[in-house]
Every structure is written in C-alpha cells, then in structure tokens.
CSV table of C-alpha atoms in Angstrom, one decimal:
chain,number,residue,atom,x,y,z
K,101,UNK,CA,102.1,202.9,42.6
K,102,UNK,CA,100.9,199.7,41.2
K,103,UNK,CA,102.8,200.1,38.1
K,104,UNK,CA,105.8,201.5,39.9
K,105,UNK,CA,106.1,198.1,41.9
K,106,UNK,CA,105.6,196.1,38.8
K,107,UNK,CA,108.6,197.9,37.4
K,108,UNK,CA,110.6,196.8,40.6
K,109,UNK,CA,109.5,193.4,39.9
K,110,UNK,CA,110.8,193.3,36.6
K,111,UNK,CA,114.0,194.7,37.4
K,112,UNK,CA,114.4,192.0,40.2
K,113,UNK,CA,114.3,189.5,37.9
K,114,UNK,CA,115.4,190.5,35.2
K,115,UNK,CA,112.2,190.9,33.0
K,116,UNK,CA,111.7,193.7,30.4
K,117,UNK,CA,111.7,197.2,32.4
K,118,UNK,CA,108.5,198.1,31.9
K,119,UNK,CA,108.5,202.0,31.3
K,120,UNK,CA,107.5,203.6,35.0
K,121,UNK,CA,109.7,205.2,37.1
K,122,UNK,CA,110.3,203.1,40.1
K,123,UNK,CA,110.2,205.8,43.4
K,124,UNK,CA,114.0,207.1,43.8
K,125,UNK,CA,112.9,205.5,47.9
K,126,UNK,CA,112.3,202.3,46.5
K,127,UNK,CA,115.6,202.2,44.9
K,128,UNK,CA,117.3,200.7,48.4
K,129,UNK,CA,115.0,197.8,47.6
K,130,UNK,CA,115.9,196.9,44.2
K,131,UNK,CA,118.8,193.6,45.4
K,132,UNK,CA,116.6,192.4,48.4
K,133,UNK,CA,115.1,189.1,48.3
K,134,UNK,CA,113.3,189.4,51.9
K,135,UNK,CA,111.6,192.4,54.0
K,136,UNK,CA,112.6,192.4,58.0
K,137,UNK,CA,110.3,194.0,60.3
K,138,UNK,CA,112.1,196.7,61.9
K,139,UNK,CA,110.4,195.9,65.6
K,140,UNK,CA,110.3,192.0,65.8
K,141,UNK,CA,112.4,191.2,63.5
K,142,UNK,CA,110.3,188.8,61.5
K,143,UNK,CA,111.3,188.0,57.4
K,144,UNK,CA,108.9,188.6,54.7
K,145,UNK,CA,109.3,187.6,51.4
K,146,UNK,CA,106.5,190.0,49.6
K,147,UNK,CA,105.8,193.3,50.6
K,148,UNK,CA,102.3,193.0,50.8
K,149,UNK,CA,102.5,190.7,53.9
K,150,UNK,CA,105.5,192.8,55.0
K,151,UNK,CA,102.3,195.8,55.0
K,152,UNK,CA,100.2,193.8,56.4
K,153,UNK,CA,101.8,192.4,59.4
K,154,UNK,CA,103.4,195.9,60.0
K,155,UNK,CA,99.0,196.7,61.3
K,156,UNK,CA,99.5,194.4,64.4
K,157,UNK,CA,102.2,196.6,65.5
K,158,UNK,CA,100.7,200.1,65.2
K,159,UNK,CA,97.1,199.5,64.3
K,160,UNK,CA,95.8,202.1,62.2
K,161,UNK,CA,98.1,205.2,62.8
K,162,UNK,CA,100.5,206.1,60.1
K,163,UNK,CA,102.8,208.2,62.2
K,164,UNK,CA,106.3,206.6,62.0
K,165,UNK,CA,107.7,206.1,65.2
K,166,UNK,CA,111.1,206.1,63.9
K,167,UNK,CA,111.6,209.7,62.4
K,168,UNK,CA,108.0,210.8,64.2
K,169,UNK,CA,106.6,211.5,60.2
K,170,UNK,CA,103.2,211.2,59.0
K,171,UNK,CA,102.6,209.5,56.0
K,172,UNK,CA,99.5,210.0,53.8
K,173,UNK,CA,98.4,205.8,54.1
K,174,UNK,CA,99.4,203.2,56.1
K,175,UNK,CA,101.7,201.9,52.4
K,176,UNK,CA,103.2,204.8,52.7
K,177,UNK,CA,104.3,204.7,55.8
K,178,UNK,CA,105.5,200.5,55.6
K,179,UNK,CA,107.6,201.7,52.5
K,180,UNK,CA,109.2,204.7,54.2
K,181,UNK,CA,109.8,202.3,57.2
K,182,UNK,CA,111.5,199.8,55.1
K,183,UNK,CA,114.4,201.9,53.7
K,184,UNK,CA,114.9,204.5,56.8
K,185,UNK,CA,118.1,204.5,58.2
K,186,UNK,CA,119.0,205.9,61.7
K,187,UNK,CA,121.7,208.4,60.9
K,188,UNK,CA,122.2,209.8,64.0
K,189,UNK,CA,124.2,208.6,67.2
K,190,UNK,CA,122.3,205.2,69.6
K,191,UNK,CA,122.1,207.9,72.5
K,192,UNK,CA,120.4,210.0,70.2
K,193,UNK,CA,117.8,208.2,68.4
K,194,UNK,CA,117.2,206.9,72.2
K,195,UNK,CA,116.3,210.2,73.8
K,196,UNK,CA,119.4,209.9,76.0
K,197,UNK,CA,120.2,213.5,76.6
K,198,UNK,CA,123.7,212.6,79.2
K,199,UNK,CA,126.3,211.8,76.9
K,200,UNK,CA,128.6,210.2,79.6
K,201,UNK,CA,125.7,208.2,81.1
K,202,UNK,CA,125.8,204.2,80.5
K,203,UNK,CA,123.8,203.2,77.7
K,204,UNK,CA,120.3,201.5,78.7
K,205,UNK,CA,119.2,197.8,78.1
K,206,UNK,CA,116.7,199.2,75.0
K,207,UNK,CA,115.7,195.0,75.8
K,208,UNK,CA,114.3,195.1,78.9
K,209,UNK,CA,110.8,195.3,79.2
K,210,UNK,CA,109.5,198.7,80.9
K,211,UNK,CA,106.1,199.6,82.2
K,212,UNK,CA,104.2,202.7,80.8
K,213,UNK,CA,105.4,206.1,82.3
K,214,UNK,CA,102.0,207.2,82.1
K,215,UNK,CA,100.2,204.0,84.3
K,216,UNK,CA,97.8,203.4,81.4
K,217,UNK,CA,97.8,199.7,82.8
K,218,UNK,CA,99.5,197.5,79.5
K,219,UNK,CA,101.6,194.9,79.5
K,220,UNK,CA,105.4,195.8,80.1
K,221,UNK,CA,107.5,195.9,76.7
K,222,UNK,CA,111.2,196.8,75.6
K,223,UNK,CA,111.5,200.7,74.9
K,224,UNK,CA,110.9,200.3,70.5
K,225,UNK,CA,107.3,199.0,71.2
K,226,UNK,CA,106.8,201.2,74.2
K,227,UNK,CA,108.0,204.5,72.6
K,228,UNK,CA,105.0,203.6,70.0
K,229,UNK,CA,102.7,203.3,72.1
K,230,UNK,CA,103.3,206.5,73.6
K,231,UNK,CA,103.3,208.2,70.3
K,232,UNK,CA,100.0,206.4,69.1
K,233,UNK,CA,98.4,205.9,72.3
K,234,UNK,CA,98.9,208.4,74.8
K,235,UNK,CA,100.0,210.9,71.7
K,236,UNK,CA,103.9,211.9,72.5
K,237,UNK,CA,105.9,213.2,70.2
K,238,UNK,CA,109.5,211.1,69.6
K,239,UNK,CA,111.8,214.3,70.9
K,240,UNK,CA,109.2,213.8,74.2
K,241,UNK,CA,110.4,210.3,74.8
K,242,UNK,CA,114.1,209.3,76.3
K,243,UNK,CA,115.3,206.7,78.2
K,244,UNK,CA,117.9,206.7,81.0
K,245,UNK,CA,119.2,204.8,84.0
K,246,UNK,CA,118.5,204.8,87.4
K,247,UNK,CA,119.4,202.7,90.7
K,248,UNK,CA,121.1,200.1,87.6
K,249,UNK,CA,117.7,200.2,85.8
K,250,UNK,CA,116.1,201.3,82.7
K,251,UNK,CA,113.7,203.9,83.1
K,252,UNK,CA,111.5,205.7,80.1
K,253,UNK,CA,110.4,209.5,80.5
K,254,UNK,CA,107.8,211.3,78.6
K,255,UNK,CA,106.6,214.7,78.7
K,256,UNK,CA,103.0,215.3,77.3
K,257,UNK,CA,102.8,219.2,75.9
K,258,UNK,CA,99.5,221.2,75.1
K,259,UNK,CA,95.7,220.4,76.3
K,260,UNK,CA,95.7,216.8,78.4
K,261,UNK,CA,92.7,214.5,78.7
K,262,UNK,CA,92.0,212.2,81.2
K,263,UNK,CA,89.8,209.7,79.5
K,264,UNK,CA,86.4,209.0,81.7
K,265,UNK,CA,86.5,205.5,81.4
K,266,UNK,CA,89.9,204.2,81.6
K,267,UNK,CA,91.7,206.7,83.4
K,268,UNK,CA,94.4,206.9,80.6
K,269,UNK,CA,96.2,210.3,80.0
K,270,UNK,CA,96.8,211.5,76.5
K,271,UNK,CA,97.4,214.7,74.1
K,272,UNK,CA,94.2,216.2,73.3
K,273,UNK,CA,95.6,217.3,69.9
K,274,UNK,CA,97.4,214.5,69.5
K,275,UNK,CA,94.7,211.5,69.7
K,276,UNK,CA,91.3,213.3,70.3
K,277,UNK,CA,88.7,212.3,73.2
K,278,UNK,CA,86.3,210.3,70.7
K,279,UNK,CA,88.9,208.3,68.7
K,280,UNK,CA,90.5,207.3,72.2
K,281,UNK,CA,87.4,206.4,73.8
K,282,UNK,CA,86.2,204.7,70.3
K,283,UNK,CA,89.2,202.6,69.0
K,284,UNK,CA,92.0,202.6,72.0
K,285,UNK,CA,90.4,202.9,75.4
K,286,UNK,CA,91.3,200.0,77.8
K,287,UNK,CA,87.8,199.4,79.4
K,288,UNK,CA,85.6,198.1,75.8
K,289,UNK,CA,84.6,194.7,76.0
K,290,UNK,CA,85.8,192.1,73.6
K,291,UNK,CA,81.7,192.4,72.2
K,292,UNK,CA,82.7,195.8,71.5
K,293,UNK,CA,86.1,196.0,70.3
K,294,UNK,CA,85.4,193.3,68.2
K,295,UNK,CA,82.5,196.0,66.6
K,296,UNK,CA,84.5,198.6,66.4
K,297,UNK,CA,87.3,196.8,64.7
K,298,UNK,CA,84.6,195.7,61.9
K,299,UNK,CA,83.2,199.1,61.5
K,300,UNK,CA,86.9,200.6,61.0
K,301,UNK,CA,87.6,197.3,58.2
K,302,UNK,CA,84.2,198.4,56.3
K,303,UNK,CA,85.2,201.4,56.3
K,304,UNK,CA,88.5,201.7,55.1
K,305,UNK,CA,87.4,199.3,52.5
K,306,UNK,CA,85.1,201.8,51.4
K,307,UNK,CA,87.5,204.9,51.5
K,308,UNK,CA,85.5,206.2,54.3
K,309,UNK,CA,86.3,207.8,58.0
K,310,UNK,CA,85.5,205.0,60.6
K,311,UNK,CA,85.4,207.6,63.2
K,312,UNK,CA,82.1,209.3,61.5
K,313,UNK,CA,80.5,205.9,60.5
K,314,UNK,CA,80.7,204.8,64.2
K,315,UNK,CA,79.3,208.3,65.2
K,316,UNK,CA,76.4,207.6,62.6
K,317,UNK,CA,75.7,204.2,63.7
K,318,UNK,CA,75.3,205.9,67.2
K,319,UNK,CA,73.0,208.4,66.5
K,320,UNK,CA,70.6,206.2,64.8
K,321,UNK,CA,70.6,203.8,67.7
K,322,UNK,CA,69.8,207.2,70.3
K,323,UNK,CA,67.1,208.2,67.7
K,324,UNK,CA,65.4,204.1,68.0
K,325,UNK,CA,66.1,204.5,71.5
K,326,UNK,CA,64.8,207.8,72.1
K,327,UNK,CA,61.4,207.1,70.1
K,328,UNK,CA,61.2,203.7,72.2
K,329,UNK,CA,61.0,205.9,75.5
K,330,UNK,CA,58.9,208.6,73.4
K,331,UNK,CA,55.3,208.3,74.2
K,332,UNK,CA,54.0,208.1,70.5
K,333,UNK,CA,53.3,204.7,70.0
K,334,UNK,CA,56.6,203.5,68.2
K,335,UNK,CA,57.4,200.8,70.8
K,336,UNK,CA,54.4,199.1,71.1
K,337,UNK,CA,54.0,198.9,66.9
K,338,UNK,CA,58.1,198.1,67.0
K,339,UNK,CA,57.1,195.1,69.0
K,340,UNK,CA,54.0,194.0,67.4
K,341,UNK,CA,55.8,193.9,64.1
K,342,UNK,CA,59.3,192.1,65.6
K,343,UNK,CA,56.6,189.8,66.9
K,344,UNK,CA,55.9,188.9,63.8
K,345,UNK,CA,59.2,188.8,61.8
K,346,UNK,CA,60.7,186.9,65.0
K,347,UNK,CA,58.2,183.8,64.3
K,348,UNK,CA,59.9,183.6,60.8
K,349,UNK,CA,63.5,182.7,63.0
K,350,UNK,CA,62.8,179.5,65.4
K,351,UNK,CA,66.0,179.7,66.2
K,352,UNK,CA,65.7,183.2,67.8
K,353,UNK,CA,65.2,183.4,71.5
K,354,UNK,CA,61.9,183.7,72.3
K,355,UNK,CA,60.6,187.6,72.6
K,356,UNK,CA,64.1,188.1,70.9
K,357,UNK,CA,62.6,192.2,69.3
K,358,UNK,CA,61.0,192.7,72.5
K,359,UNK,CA,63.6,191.7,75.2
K,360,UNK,CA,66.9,192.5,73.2
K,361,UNK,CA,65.8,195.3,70.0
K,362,UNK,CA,63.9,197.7,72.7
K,363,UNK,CA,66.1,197.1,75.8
K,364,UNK,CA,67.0,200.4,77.2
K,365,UNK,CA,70.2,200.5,79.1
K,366,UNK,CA,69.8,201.5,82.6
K,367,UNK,CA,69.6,205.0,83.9
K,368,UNK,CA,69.2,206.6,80.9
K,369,UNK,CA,65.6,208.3,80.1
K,370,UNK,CA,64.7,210.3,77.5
K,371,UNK,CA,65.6,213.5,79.1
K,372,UNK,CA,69.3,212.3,79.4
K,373,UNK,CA,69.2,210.9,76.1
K,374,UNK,CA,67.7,214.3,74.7
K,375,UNK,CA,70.4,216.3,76.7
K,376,UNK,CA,73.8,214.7,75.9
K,377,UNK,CA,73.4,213.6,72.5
K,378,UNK,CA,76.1,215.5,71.5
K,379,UNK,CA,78.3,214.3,74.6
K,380,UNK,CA,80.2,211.5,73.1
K,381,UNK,CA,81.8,209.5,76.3
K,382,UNK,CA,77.8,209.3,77.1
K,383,UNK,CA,76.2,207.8,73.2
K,384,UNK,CA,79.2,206.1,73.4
K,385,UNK,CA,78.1,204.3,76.3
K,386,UNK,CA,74.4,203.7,76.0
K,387,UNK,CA,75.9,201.9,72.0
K,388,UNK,CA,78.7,199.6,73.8
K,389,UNK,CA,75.7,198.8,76.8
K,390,UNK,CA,73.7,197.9,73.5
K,391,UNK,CA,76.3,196.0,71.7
K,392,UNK,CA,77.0,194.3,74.9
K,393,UNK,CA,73.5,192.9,75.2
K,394,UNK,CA,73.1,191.8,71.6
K,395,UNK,CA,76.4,189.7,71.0
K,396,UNK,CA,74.7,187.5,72.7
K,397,UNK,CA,73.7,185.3,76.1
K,398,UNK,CA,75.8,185.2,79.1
K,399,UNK,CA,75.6,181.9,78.9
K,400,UNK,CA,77.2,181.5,75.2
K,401,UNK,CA,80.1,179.6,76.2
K,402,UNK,CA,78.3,176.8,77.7
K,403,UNK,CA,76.0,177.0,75.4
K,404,UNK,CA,78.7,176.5,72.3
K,405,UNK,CA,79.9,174.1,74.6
K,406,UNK,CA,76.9,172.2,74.2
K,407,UNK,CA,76.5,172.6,70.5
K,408,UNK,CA,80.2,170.8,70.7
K,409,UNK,CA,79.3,167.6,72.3
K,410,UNK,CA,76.2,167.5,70.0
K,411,UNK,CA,77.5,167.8,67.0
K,412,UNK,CA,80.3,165.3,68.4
K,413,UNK,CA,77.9,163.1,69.3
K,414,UNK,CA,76.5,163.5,65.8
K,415,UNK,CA,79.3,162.2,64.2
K,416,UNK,CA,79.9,159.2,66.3
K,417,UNK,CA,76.7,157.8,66.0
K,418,UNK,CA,76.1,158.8,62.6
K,419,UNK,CA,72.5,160.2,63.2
K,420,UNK,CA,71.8,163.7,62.0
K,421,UNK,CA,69.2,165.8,63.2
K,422,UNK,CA,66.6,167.0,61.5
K,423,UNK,CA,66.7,171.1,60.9
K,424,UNK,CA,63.4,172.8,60.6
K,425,UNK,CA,63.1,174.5,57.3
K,426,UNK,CA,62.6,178.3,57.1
K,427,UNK,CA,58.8,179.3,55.9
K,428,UNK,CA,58.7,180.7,52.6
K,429,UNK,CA,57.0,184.2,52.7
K,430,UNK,CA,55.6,185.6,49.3
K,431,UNK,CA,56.5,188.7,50.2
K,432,UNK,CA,60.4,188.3,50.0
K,433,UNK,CA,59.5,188.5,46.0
K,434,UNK,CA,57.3,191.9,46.3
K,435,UNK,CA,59.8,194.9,45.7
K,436,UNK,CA,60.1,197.2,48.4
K,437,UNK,CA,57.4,199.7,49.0
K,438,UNK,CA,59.3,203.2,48.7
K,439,UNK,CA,57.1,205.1,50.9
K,440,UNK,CA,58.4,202.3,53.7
K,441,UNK,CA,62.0,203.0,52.7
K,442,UNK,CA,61.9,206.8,53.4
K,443,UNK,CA,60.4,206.2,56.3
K,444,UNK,CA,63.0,204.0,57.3
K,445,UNK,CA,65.7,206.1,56.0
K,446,UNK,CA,64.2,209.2,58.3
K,447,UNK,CA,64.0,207.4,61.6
K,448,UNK,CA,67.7,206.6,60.9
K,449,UNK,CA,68.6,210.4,60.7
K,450,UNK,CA,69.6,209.6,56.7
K,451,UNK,CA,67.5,212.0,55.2
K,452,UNK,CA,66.1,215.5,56.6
C-alpha cells in the first residue's frame, strides 16, 4: 500500500511512475489536490491527516456508515470513504420508506431514539452512532416527519443488552457486553477513559487486541488484590517492601504502597472476588474503583493550582527552589535476580 500511494504521488505531479499498480479505488483520487471529510466537511490536504481526523468521528470501528461495510483497518475504511458515491435516491440513502412524504431537515439536530443520554446531533452523526454505538445496522435506521419535525427510528434485531451501568441499549452481536462497558459506556470517569484510551493506543501500536490487554491487566490486578485479602502473609511483606521503595520518592505521599497499592475497593471480599472473576461488569468495576483512586488526590486541582502560583511566583522573583536530589542506590546497577522475575511474572498470571 505504501508503494501504491507513492505511485499516486508521482503521478500527481508528474514524477516518474514508479512501477506499482495504484488500487483501480484510488484512481477517483488521482486530479485532487484536497481530501473533504464527508461528515463536517473539513479540507485536508494529505491523506494521512484526512485518516487521522476521520478517528474523532467514529473512534475505532471500521464499519462505514455510509454503505454499512466492514473494512479490514481503519485505512481501509478512510480510503473506501473517500471515493464512495451515494448512487441511490436522498429518500433512500435516508431510510425514508414514504415516497410522497416531505423530505426531512437531515440538519437539525435530533436526540438518540434509544435515550442513551448524548448530546443531540443532525441525523449523519447520529445514524453512526447508532451503528457503532448501540450496534444498528443502516437498513435499521430511517428518518421521517412528524407534527412538522424530524424524527429518527431504529429497530434493534437479535439478543439486546441493557448495559448494568449506564442503562444504554445495544445489539449483543453487534457491540458485545465487555467492549461496551470497556471502551463506550457513558458512566467511566475521565481517570478511566483516559486509561482505557491509552491501553487501546499501546495496543494498536503493537498489533495487538486492546480488548484482551485490558482483560489481562484486570486479572492481574484481582490476583494482587485477591492475595492482599488472602491470609498468607503477602500484604504485610507488600507493605514492608513499598515502605522501603516509597522512601526512595519524597515526593510520594506519605504511606503512598500502603494507603493507595493495597486499597481494596469497598464491598468486595475475597469470596466475591473468587466468585465473579469471570463476571466482567464486576473486574471491571473493582479496576475502574482502582484506577479511580490512583490518578490521583481529590484535591489535584487545587493542588496544580498551587503548583501554578508557585512556579509564577518563581519567575517573578527570580528565586528558584531547591529540588532534593534522588538517592543513588547501588542496586539499580545489579542485574535482575531471575528467580525474582518468575516470581513476579506468576503472581501476574504470565506464566503457569
């Protein structure tokens, strides 16, 4: 594909064809300077911010919510997006089934048919949203008047969910219950979106499912948790060692390993924990409560606040302050001891 778009290049300018076929879909692109978003309408002049951009409209599906096709990558689907043309009739590519009926203002911003509880949009964005949030198909979706108004139908088919935590309906075939509740449902907190969002970056860098790395970064965190509440002695040799490495950070909060690293979120006990393990909308849970309390005080925003007028004040006066340097310890050059490793690697569920 690389080679296919430098061949594209070349013939845009006029430079040497190199000798690649260019795709027989790229071919509507050949003559065009500039790349228009389909849905706001904004101009790009290179394709790869044309791909880009086209992410903060449908996040990570690659389900086209023009034709309702499913594309192998998200490039796929941005280049299949930039040369499709409607060829059927407005009422048609609308969902309006009455031929005779007046055409409706495809403007106007409409609420969700489903109450999921977003913001209103006009019916392009809001037809996606049904497809990749809810999980409609297009040929599900029309739009028709009533009382003088603009008013979006959608008929789920197969197994609905109700999700647990938002309330939110959507196609159990369609979206699944652990990808909603994971990268879509309404009730995360900003701590835990912002989480999720950097587990699903790491992993598509790395070619791998973020779905299953989240679910692997769960299950360690229930095994910690569950060998915290486990009376073996873990905890109490957890904290004496966090003791230790905490005295290395001055700028930790004091008791940071044994207030924050072995909190357990209420209500759960090692029963529960031992019992739905393999109940997702539960792990899930327990990790966000987690995530929650280590992103940091409540107080953060006053506390940055503070930091602000500090450092302001730093600059006015010109007097720096005087940062405590960080102890060396020897033992950052000692390689590490491998029998510590696999021990590690086993009470993280890595290795059998």
């Amino acid at each position: 594909m690389a080679e296919a778009f430098t061949s594209l290049h070349a013939l845009v300018t006029g430079e040497t064809k190199i000798d690649v076929p260019v795709p027989a879909c790229l071919n509507h692109c050949i003559n065009q300077e500039v790349f228009n978003c389909k849905i706001c309408g904004e101009i790009f002049d290179n394709i790869h911010k044309y791909i880009v951009h086209g992410k903060s409209h449908r996040g990570s599906s690659c389900v086209c919510g023009w034709c309702g096709g499913v594309w192998p990558s998200y490039s796929a689907l941005c280049i299949h997006q930039l040369v499709w043309e409607d060829k059927s009739n407005k009422k048609q590519s609308y969902g309006i089934q009455d031929e005779n009926s007046p055409d409706p203002d495809m403007k106007a911003l409409l609420c969700c048919p489903l109450a999921c509880g977003i913001d209103p949009m006009n019916f392009t964005q809001l037809s996606l949203h049904l497809q990749e949030f809810h999980g409609a198909r297009q040929d599900q979706i029309s739009c028709s008047m009533k009382a003088g108004e603009s008013v979006v139908n959608v008929d789920l088919s197969g197994s609905i969910i109700v999700c647990p935590r938002c309330g939110a309906k959507f196609s159990k075939d369609q979206v699944g219950l652990e990808n909603h509740i994971a990268f879509q449902c309404l009730k995360r907190s900003p701590a835990v979106k912002e989480r999720v969002e950097s587990i699903q970056s790491q992993s598509l860098s790395a070619g791998e499912e973020p779905l299953l790395i989240l679910i692997q970064e769960i299950q360690a965190l229930i095994l910690h948790l569950k060998s915290l509440l486990d009376q073996t002695g873990y905890k109490e040799k957890f904290i004496e060692e966090g003791s230790v490495a905490d005295r290395k950070y001055n700028k930790l909060p004091s008791g940071f390993s044994k207030d924050h690293l072995t909190w357990i979120p209420v209500g759960y006990t090692l029963q529960v924990l031992d019992s739905e393990e393999d109940n997702f909308p539960v792990v899930f849970d327990v990790w966000s409560q987690v995530v929650d309390k280590l992103s940091g005080p409540e107080n953060l925003e006053s506390l940055c606040l503070q930091l602000e007028n500090e450092l302001n004040e730093n600059l006015r006066t010109g007097v720096m302050p005087k940062w405590t340097g960080l102890a060396f310890d020897p033992a950052m050059l000692d390689n590490p001891d491998q029998e510590v490793l696999m021990k590690l690697e086993q009470e993280l569920g890595w290795v059998k």
